[in-house]
């Protein structure tokens, strides 16, 4: 079997991940022995010629990401013991990784495609700035998983502005972004006070890493403030915290390596996912209307490009078929009915391209 240099590197990277899993999880072994499961071995040696696609293995992004793959007709069955799944109808292998690690594997070219949060990409780039040949490229905004990485402080505490936290203790899971944020804040404050800045000055603010439950750090006296993700704000409020600044706004994104092993397949997958997203965002709207009212109706429903208009057997009447944003459809139907449209129908879209 001929194996390319890049593929060998991919094998070694993935084997490294799986060796850790073998050490940590006895379920990967046969009857508790020290020998790896044959299923794992077969999976690893079935990767040749396959595009490697990283998917979050757990967390808030995982299920929606899997739904996108399902809508894109990427068919696979994942054995519960493995973090690799071979796609049945395309030369693709899905690799299930922590969302925080996906920018690293894609950015270093070990994996071709990945789905993760923009916050994770920014964190990776804050620690490892991209170069001409390394770093992930954003292909598509996936439109879900919206959140904000925010600076938070106790509601009843003495801190009301970000500059109040300079020189204090800050806890976060995003050390790279937090250090970058406070370095810029300290430099700005230095300019305000002294009229110049010292770029090489050591960071006065103490940044501490926490892997989870960051919101509890202030209440437990570990931190004066935190930098953490906020979705609905319920967790922040329950912890008695308030946001005083936003470091990064984030959504789930599709990213690719700067040197993918199969650009044509990358484009095909991206096109399919884009179609699924469009289908989720839009519905079809069809109605009949008198031709004299058509200009008014088409202002209400301009469509993505333009409405499809077909003459009816009845004189001076036409049928209109158009795509409308799902969140606006109720208002659009009200306006169409008011202007004289009849037989208004709305349908869902399974896919779009």
XYZ file of N, CA and C in Angstrom, residues 103-282:
540
model
N -9.338 24.030 15.599
C -8.509 24.999 14.865
C -7.041 24.607 14.780
N -6.538 23.916 15.804
C -5.134 23.494 15.782
C -4.914 22.448 14.697
N -5.758 21.412 14.662
C -5.584 20.339 13.683
C -5.806 20.829 12.260
N -6.797 21.701 12.073
C -7.040 22.250 10.734
C -5.933 23.229 10.363
N -5.550 24.078 11.313
C -4.523 25.085 11.034
C -3.176 24.497 10.692
N -2.853 23.335 11.271
C -1.585 22.675 10.976
C -1.685 21.737 9.780
N -2.858 21.647 9.160
C -3.027 20.818 7.975
C -3.169 19.338 8.260
N -3.389 18.967 9.528
C -3.573 17.553 9.859
C -4.973 17.081 9.511
N -5.915 18.031 9.491
C -7.302 17.758 9.132
C -7.699 18.771 8.072
N -8.501 18.351 7.097
C -8.824 19.215 5.960
C -9.936 20.215 6.251
N -10.987 19.753 6.932
C -12.163 20.565 7.213
C -12.517 20.458 8.687
N -13.238 21.448 9.196
C -13.674 21.358 10.582
C -14.841 22.289 10.861
N -15.627 21.930 11.863
C -16.698 22.791 12.359
C -16.364 23.137 13.805
N -16.301 24.427 14.106
C -16.005 24.878 15.462
C -16.547 26.277 15.632
N -16.328 26.874 16.807
C -16.777 28.235 17.050
C -15.719 29.250 16.667
N -16.162 30.420 16.243
C -15.200 31.466 15.900
C -14.380 31.874 17.119
N -14.954 31.735 18.310
C -14.207 32.051 19.530
C -12.985 31.144 19.676
N -13.142 29.871 19.286
C -12.026 28.931 19.392
C -10.937 29.251 18.370
N -11.335 29.717 17.206
C -10.360 30.104 16.178
C -9.564 31.317 16.654
N -10.274 32.309 17.205
C -9.605 33.516 17.698
C -8.640 33.180 18.832
N -9.041 32.261 19.712
C -8.165 31.849 20.812
C -6.907 31.170 20.273
N -7.101 30.278 19.298
C -5.948 29.590 18.707
C -4.995 30.587 18.050
N -5.547 31.563 17.323
C -4.715 32.529 16.614
C -4.040 33.501 17.568
N -4.652 33.728 18.750
C -4.014 34.590 19.743
C -2.762 33.925 20.307
N -2.786 32.597 20.386
C -1.649 31.840 20.910
C -0.665 31.494 19.798
N -1.213 31.097 18.636
C -0.387 30.691 17.494
C -0.810 31.490 16.270
N -0.241 32.660 16.055
C -0.644 33.481 14.909
C -0.473 32.741 13.585
N -1.430 32.891 12.660
C -1.327 32.198 11.374
C -0.180 32.734 10.530
N 0.323 31.868 9.674
C 1.365 32.251 8.724
C 0.830 32.024 7.313
N 1.704 32.180 6.339
C 1.280 31.975 4.951
C 0.828 30.541 4.706
N 1.417 29.597 5.411
C 1.104 28.187 5.164
C 0.310 27.525 6.294
N 0.186 28.182 7.444
C -0.542 27.595 8.576
C -1.708 28.488 8.982
N -2.596 27.923 9.754
C -3.777 28.662 10.178
C -4.993 28.225 9.375
N -6.145 28.283 10.005
C -7.381 27.858 9.353
C -8.015 29.017 8.584
N -8.683 28.674 7.480
C -9.419 29.657 6.700
C -10.917 29.418 6.864
N -11.653 30.488 7.127
C -13.102 30.365 7.289
C -13.765 30.209 5.928
N -14.573 29.172 5.794
C -15.268 28.886 4.541
C -16.697 29.405 4.576
N -17.368 29.229 5.730
C -18.805 29.485 5.780
C -19.247 29.788 7.208
N -20.037 30.836 7.363
C -20.711 31.113 8.631
C -21.924 30.187 8.690
N -21.981 29.328 9.705
C -23.028 28.310 9.771
C -24.314 28.809 10.431
N -24.266 29.987 11.025
C -25.499 30.615 11.486
C -26.105 30.060 12.763
N -25.351 29.281 13.527
C -25.863 28.804 14.810
C -24.760 28.900 15.858
N -25.119 28.640 17.108
C -24.127 28.680 18.182
C -23.665 30.074 18.544
N -24.562 31.075 18.362
C -24.160 32.459 18.665
C -23.901 32.631 20.158
N -22.793 33.283 20.484
C -22.465 33.604 21.870
C -21.452 34.741 21.873
N -21.163 35.240 23.052
C -20.211 36.344 23.203
C -19.213 35.987 24.298
N -17.951 36.239 24.035
C -16.918 36.103 25.058
C -16.821 37.454 25.753
N -17.241 37.483 27.025
C -17.385 38.769 27.708
C -16.578 38.857 28.999
N -16.178 40.073 29.298
C -15.561 40.377 30.589
C -16.696 40.569 31.590
N -16.650 39.805 32.688
C -17.736 39.835 33.662
C -17.190 40.102 35.065
N -17.993 40.825 35.837
C -17.619 41.158 37.219
C -18.848 41.005 38.109
N -18.666 40.878 39.430
C -19.815 40.811 40.339
C -20.697 42.051 40.222
N -22.023 41.831 40.224
C -22.958 42.944 40.075
C -22.789 43.992 41.167
N -22.531 43.550 42.373
C -22.433 44.472 43.510
C -20.989 44.783 43.890
N -20.070 44.495 43.001
C -18.659 44.723 43.281
C -18.208 46.129 42.934
N -16.948 46.430 43.150
C -16.413 47.780 42.914
C -15.991 48.040 41.462
N -16.093 47.042 40.605
C -15.580 47.180 39.229
C -16.736 47.431 38.251
N -16.620 48.526 37.487
C -17.669 48.883 36.531
C -17.148 49.065 35.111
N -15.845 49.221 34.973
C -15.228 49.374 33.655
C -14.080 48.387 33.533
N -13.769 47.973 32.300
C -12.654 47.026 32.121
C -11.347 47.511 32.731
N -11.078 48.815 32.647
C -9.794 49.328 33.172
C -9.695 49.156 34.687
N -10.854 49.006 35.358
C -10.829 48.787 36.809
C -10.188 47.457 37.178
N -10.119 46.535 36.208
C -9.584 45.193 36.463
C -8.076 45.086 36.202
N -7.468 46.151 35.716
C -6.027 46.117 35.470
C -5.294 45.849 36.787
N -4.419 44.831 36.760
C -3.673 44.461 37.952
C -4.411 43.509 38.875
N -5.630 43.116 38.481
C -6.430 42.208 39.307
C -6.301 40.768 38.806
N -6.987 39.860 39.490
C -6.988 38.439 39.110
C -8.168 38.144 38.188
N -7.879 37.554 37.046
C -8.907 37.214 36.067
C -8.842 35.719 35.774
N -9.977 35.037 35.835
C -10.042 33.614 35.492
C -10.765 33.428 34.160
N -10.288 32.473 33.379
C -10.869 32.241 32.055
C -10.421 30.896 31.503
N -11.167 30.414 30.502
C -10.726 29.256 29.715
C -10.036 29.724 28.438
N -10.083 31.039 28.180
C -9.527 31.625 26.957
C -8.331 32.505 27.330
N -7.245 31.865 27.712
C -6.078 32.590 28.213
C -5.457 33.476 27.122
N -5.332 32.955 25.904
C -4.708 33.721 24.826
C -5.450 35.011 24.528
N -6.762 34.928 24.340
C -7.561 36.117 24.049
C -7.589 37.075 25.230
N -7.642 36.522 26.436
C -7.708 37.372 27.628
C -6.404 38.130 27.822
N -5.277 37.451 27.642
C -3.987 38.136 27.758
C -3.861 39.226 26.695
N -4.296 38.930 25.487
C -4.234 39.912 24.403
C -5.119 41.121 24.722
N -6.310 40.852 25.258
C -7.259 41.912 25.591
C -6.682 42.828 26.665
N -6.162 42.235 27.746
C -5.657 43.066 28.844
C -4.321 43.722 28.499
N -3.547 43.129 27.624
C -2.314 43.784 27.170
C -2.655 45.077 26.425
N -3.672 45.002 25.563
C -4.108 46.196 24.825
C -4.707 47.231 25.783
N -5.459 46.748 26.777
C -6.086 47.645 27.750
C -5.033 48.360 28.593
N -4.021 47.614 29.021
C -2.955 48.211 29.830
C -2.139 49.212 29.011
N -1.900 48.877 27.744
C -1.152 49.796 26.882
C -1.926 51.094 26.680
N -3.256 50.956 26.453
C -4.100 52.139 26.275
C -4.116 53.007 27.534
N -4.171 52.359 28.690
C -4.183 53.095 29.946
C -2.842 53.788 30.181
N -1.752 53.141 29.779
C -0.408 53.725 29.908
C -0.295 54.990 29.069
N -0.849 54.940 27.861
C -0.827 56.115 26.986
C -1.649 57.244 27.596
N -2.811 56.889 28.172
C -3.684 57.899 28.768
C -3.002 58.595 29.948
N -2.280 57.825 30.747
C -1.663 58.379 31.959
C -0.337 59.075 31.657
N 0.544 58.415 30.896
C 1.911 58.903 30.699
C 2.186 59.474 29.313
N 1.248 59.332 28.413
C 1.441 59.874 27.075
C 2.217 58.973 26.153
N 2.705 57.826 26.641
C 3.382 56.851 25.790
C 3.127 55.469 26.367
N 3.612 54.454 25.653
C 3.405 53.079 26.128
C 4.698 52.306 26.013
N 4.806 51.262 26.792
C 5.956 50.373 26.720
C 5.428 48.996 26.323
N 5.585 48.686 25.022
C 4.979 47.471 24.476
C 5.509 46.200 25.126
N 6.725 46.288 25.660
C 7.323 45.079 26.227
C 7.042 44.934 27.731
N 6.277 45.848 28.272
C 5.976 45.803 29.708
C 5.299 44.478 30.061
N 5.674 43.905 31.186
C 5.052 42.667 31.652
C 3.605 42.942 32.042
N 2.749 41.989 31.721
C 1.330 42.134 32.020
C 1.125 42.236 33.525
N 0.440 43.322 33.939
C 0.169 43.527 35.364
C -1.024 42.694 35.835
N -1.935 42.426 34.925
C -3.137 41.668 35.269
C -2.788 40.184 35.334
N -3.244 39.499 36.365
C -2.956 38.076 36.559
C -4.045 37.246 35.884
N -3.665 36.499 34.855
C -4.624 35.662 34.122
C -4.461 34.215 34.571
N -5.541 33.627 35.056
C -5.514 32.243 35.538
C -6.426 31.373 34.674
N -5.944 30.194 34.340
C -6.736 29.272 33.521
C -7.653 28.409 34.381
N -8.918 28.310 33.970
C -9.871 27.370 34.546
C -10.534 26.615 33.401
N -10.622 25.312 33.535
C -11.194 24.501 32.464
C -12.713 24.443 32.464
N -13.347 24.835 33.558
C -14.794 24.814 33.646
C -15.273 25.554 34.871
N -16.596 25.775 34.943
C -17.222 26.491 36.069
C -16.530 27.820 36.342
N -16.177 28.519 35.271
C -15.473 29.801 35.413
C -16.348 30.811 36.160
N -17.669 30.710 35.951
C -18.582 31.689 36.550
C -18.565 31.661 38.079
N -18.038 30.566 38.675
C -17.992 30.458 40.144
C -16.741 31.102 40.741
N -15.817 31.523 39.913
C -14.506 31.978 40.401
C -14.602 33.213 41.291
N -15.473 34.157 40.925
C -15.586 35.381 41.718
C -16.208 35.095 43.080
N -17.270 34.307 43.092
C -17.963 33.997 44.344
C -17.063 33.234 45.305
N -16.133 32.434 44.758
C -15.238 31.635 45.600
C -13.958 32.372 45.962
N -13.839 33.610 45.509
C -12.682 34.415 45.864
C -11.435 34.132 45.074
N -11.573 33.357 43.986
C -10.411 33.034 43.156
C -10.084 34.172 42.202
N -11.115 34.948 41.791
C -10.917 35.986 40.791
C -11.706 37.240 41.140
N -11.202 38.379 40.651
C -11.934 39.645 40.754
C -12.894 39.803 39.584
N -12.567 39.161 38.469
C -13.407 39.181 37.281
C -13.112 37.955 36.445
N -13.978 37.680 35.466
C -13.764 36.534 34.591
C -13.965 36.951 33.144
N -13.454 36.135 32.246
C -13.741 36.266 30.816
C -14.314 34.929 30.391
N -15.589 34.930 30.025
C -16.269 33.662 29.760
C -17.336 33.849 28.698
N -17.763 32.720 28.105
C -18.789 32.753 27.071
C -20.164 33.003 27.673
N -20.958 33.806 26.968
C -22.333 34.090 27.372
C -23.245 33.792 26.192
N -24.238 32.929 26.416
C -25.244 32.659 25.385
C -26.519 33.431 25.719
N -27.321 32.912 26.614
C -28.556 33.598 27.007
C -28.330 34.589 28.142
N -27.279 34.411 28.905
C -27.019 35.277 30.055
C -27.575 34.736 31.355
N -28.288 33.604 31.289
C -28.903 33.048 32.502
C -27.851 32.603 33.521
N -26.813 31.913 33.048
C -25.755 31.451 33.955
C -25.036 32.630 34.590
N -24.784 33.654 33.805
C -24.116 34.860 34.307
C -24.954 35.523 35.404
N -26.236 35.668 35.144
C -27.123 36.303 36.125
C -27.244 35.464 37.391
N -27.353 34.140 37.210
C -27.483 33.253 38.373
C -26.244 33.314 39.262
N -25.091 33.598 38.672
C -23.844 33.692 39.433
C -23.625 35.080 40.008
N -24.579 35.983 39.792
C -24.457 37.336 40.330
C -23.457 38.190 39.591
N -23.291 37.922 38.280
C -22.303 38.648 37.475
C -22.985 39.555 36.451
N -22.225 40.520 35.970
C -22.689 41.385 34.879
C -21.550 41.544 33.874
N -21.909 41.744 32.616
C -20.907 41.933 31.564
C -20.555 43.413 31.445
N -19.266 43.706 31.323
C -18.838 45.095 31.159
C -18.105 45.333 29.837
N -17.831 44.262 29.098
C -17.243 44.422 27.763
C -17.305 43.089 27.020
N -17.254 43.168 25.709
C -17.244 41.974 24.869
C -15.897 41.853 24.169
N -15.271 40.700 24.323
C -13.966 40.456 23.705
C -14.136 39.966 22.267
N -15.039 38.996 22.082
C -15.271 38.399 20.763
C -16.741 37.980 20.669
N -17.351 38.188 19.503
C -18.663 37.622 19.210
C -18.435 36.383 18.347
N -19.195 35.339 18.622
C -18.886 34.058 17.983
C -20.125 33.370 17.434
N -19.911 32.622 16.353
C -20.888 31.684 15.798
C -20.124 30.449 15.349
N -20.852 29.396 15.074
C -20.209 28.215 14.499
C -19.820 28.518 13.055
N -18.649 28.035 12.651
C -18.158 28.265 11.293
C -17.563 26.976 10.736
N -17.564 26.885 9.420
C -16.864 25.815 8.718
C -15.503 26.351 8.322
N -14.439 25.639 8.699
C -13.086 26.090 8.379
C -12.360 25.010 7.574
N -11.323 25.426 6.862
C -10.543 24.473 6.074
C -9.063 24.767 6.233
N -8.278 23.764 5.944
C -6.831 23.915 5.916
C -6.433 24.754 4.698
N -5.300 25.418 4.782
C -4.818 26.184 3.635
C -4.313 25.279 2.518
N -4.109 24.006 2.839
C -3.647 23.052 1.830
C -4.444 21.749 1.954
N -5.751 21.788 1.630
C -6.580 20.579 1.767
C -6.142 19.494 0.793
N -6.356 18.254 1.176
C -5.934 17.129 0.341
C -6.801 16.977 -0.901
N -8.035 17.496 -0.866
C -8.957 17.353 -1.999
C -9.846 18.593 -2.063
N -9.383 19.627 -2.778
C -10.112 20.895 -2.830
C -11.493 20.726 -3.458
N -11.598 19.869 -4.460
C -12.886 19.653 -5.117
C -13.923 19.110 -4.136
N -13.511 18.179 -3.297
C -14.424 17.603 -2.315
C -14.752 18.619 -1.221
N -13.774 19.440 -0.849
C -14.030 20.516 0.120
C -15.122 21.442 -0.406
N -15.015 21.831 -1.685
C -16.006 22.716 -2.295
C -17.378 22.048 -2.359
N -17.409 20.751 -2.641
C -18.681 20.034 -2.710
C -19.368 19.997 -1.342
N -18.595 19.671 -0.302
C -19.158 19.617 1.053
C -19.650 21.000 1.471
N -18.848 22.035 1.209
C -19.239 23.401 1.578
C -20.513 23.815 0.852
N -20.622 23.448 -0.427
C -21.813 23.781 -1.204
C -23.062 23.102 -0.648
N -22.915 21.858 -0.252
C -24.054 21.131 0.322
C -24.494 21.743 1.642
N -23.528 22.049 2.497
C -23.859 22.640 3.798
C -24.508 24.011 3.604
N -23.988 24.786 2.661
C -24.580 26.096 2.370
C -26.029 25.941 1.928
N -26.308 24.897 1.141
C -27.676 24.641 0.701
C -28.600 24.289 1.850
N -28.101 23.499 2.786
C -28.905 23.128 3.961
C -29.220 24.367 4.795
N -28.233 25.244 4.961
C -28.443 26.466 5.746
C -29.488 27.351 5.079
N -29.397 27.486 3.755
C -30.390 28.287 3.026
C -31.783 27.694 3.187
N -31.872 26.376 3.142
C -33.162 25.706 3.288
C -33.745 25.936 4.682
N -32.892 26.014 5.669
C -33.357 26.260 7.034
C -33.800 27.709 7.223
N -33.215 28.591 6.447
C -33.494 30.020 6.619
C -34.732 30.479 5.842
N -35.020 29.797 4.723
C -36.093 30.244 3.843
C -37.242 29.246 3.766
